[in-house]
Tab-separated table of C-alpha atoms in Angstrom:
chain	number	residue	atom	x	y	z
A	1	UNK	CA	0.000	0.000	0.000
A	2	UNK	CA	2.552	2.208	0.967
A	3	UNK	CA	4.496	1.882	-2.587
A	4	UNK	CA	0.977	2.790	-4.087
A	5	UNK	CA	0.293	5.821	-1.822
A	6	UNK	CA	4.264	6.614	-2.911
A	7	UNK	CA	3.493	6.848	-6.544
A	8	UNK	CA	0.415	8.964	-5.821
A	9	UNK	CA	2.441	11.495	-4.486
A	10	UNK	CA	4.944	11.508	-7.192
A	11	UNK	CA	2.057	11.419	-9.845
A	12	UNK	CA	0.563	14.435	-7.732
A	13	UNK	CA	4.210	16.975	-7.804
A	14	UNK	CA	4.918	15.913	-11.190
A	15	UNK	CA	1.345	17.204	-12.231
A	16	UNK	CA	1.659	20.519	-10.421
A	17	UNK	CA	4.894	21.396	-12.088
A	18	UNK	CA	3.362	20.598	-15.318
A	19	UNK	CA	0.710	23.193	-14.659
A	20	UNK	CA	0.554	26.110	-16.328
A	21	UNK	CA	0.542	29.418	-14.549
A	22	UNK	CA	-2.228	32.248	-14.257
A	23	UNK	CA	-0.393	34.383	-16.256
A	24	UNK	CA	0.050	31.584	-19.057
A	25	UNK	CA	-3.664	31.034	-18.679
A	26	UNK	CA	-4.266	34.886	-19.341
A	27	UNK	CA	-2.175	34.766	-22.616
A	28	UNK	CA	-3.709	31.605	-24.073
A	29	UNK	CA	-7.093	33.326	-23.136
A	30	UNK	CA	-6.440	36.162	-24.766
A	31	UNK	CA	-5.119	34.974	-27.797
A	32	UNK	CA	-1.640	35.010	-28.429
A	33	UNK	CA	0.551	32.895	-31.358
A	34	UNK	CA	0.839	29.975	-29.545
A	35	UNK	CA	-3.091	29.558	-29.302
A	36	UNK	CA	-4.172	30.287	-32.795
A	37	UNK	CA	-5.959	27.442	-34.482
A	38	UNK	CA	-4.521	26.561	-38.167
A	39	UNK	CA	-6.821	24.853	-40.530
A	40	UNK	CA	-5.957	23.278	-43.771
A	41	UNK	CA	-7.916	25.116	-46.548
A	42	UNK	CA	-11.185	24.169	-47.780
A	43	UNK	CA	-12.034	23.021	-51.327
A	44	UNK	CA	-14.836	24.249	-53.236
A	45	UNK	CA	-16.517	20.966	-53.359
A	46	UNK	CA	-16.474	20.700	-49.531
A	47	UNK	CA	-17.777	24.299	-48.773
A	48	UNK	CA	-20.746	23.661	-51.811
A	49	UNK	CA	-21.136	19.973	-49.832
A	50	UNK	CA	-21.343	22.166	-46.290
A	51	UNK	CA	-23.856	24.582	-47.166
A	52	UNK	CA	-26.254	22.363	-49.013
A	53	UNK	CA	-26.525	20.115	-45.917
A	54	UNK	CA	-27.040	23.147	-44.274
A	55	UNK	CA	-29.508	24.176	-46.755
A	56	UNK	CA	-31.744	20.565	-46.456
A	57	UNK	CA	-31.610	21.058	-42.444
A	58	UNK	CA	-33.048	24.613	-43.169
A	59	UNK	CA	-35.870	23.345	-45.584
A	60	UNK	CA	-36.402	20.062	-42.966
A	61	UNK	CA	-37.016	22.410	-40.171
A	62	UNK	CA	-38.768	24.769	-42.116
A	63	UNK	CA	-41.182	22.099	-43.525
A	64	UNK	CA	-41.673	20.545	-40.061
A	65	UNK	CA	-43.063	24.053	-38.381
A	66	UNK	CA	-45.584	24.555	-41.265
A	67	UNK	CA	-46.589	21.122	-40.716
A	68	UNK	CA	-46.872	21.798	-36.842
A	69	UNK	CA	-48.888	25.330	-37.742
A	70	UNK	CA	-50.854	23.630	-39.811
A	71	UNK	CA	-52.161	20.190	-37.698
A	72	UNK	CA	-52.702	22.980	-34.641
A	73	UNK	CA	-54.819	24.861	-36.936
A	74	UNK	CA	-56.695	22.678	-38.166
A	75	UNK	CA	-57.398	21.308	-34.764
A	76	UNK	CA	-58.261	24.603	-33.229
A	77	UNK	CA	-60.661	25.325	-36.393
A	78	UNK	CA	-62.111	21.779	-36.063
A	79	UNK	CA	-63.213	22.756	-32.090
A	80	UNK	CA	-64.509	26.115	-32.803
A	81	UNK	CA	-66.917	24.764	-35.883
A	82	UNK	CA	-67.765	22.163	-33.322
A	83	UNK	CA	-68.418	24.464	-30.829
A	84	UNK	CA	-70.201	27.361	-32.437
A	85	UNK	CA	-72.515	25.150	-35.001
A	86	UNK	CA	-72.909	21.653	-33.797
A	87	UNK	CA	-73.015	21.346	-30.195
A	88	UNK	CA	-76.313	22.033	-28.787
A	89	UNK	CA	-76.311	24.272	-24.858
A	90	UNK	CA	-77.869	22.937	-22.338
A	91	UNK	CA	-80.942	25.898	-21.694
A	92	UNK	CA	-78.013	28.774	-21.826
A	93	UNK	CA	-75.634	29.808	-23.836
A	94	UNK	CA	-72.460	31.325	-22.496
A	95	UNK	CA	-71.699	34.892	-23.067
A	96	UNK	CA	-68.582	33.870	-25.781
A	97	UNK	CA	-71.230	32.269	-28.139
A	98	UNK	CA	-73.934	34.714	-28.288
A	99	UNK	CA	-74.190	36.877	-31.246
C-alpha cells in the first residue's frame, strides 16, 4: 500500500509542475501565437457539400413548423366549428357564443 500511496504522491508533484501558470492562462485566453488554431484550406466541393446540408436542415425544419402550424390549426378550427354550429347548450348559452 505504501508503494501505491508513494506513486500517488509523485504522480501528484509531477502534475503541479506541469501546470501552467495564471499568467500563461491569461495569454492563451487572450489569444496570443501559440493559441491560434490553423486549418488546412477548404475546397470548393467541400464548402458547396457544407452549405447544401445546411440548406436541407433549413428546408427540414422549415417544412416541419408549417406542418406543426398547420395540424394545430386545423385542430383549433375543427373545435370552434364544433363548438359554435354543432353542439347544442344545455338551456343557456355562455356569453362567448352569443351573437
Amino acid at each position: 500500500m505504501s508503494g501505491f500511496l508513494s506513486h500517488a504522491n509523485n504522480v501528484i508533484r509531477n502534475n503541479k509542475r506541469k501546470r501552467i501558470n495564471k499568467l500563461e492562462r491569461v495569454e492563451r485566453y487572450i489569444g496570443t501565437e501559440s493559441s491560434e488554431a490553423v486549418y488546412k484550406e477548404a475546397s470548393q466541393y467541400t464548402l458547396n457539400k457544407v452549405r447544401d446540408e445546411v440548406q436541407e436542415q433549413q428546408r427540414k425544419a422549415r417544412r416541419k413548423t408549417i406542418l406543426v402550424f398547420t395540424i394545430t390549426g386545423i385542430i383549433l378550427i375543427a373545435v370552434m366549428y364544433y363548438f359554435l354550429f354543432v353542439h347544442k347548450f344545455s338551456k343557456e348559452v355562455p356569453l362567448i357564443f352569443q351573437f
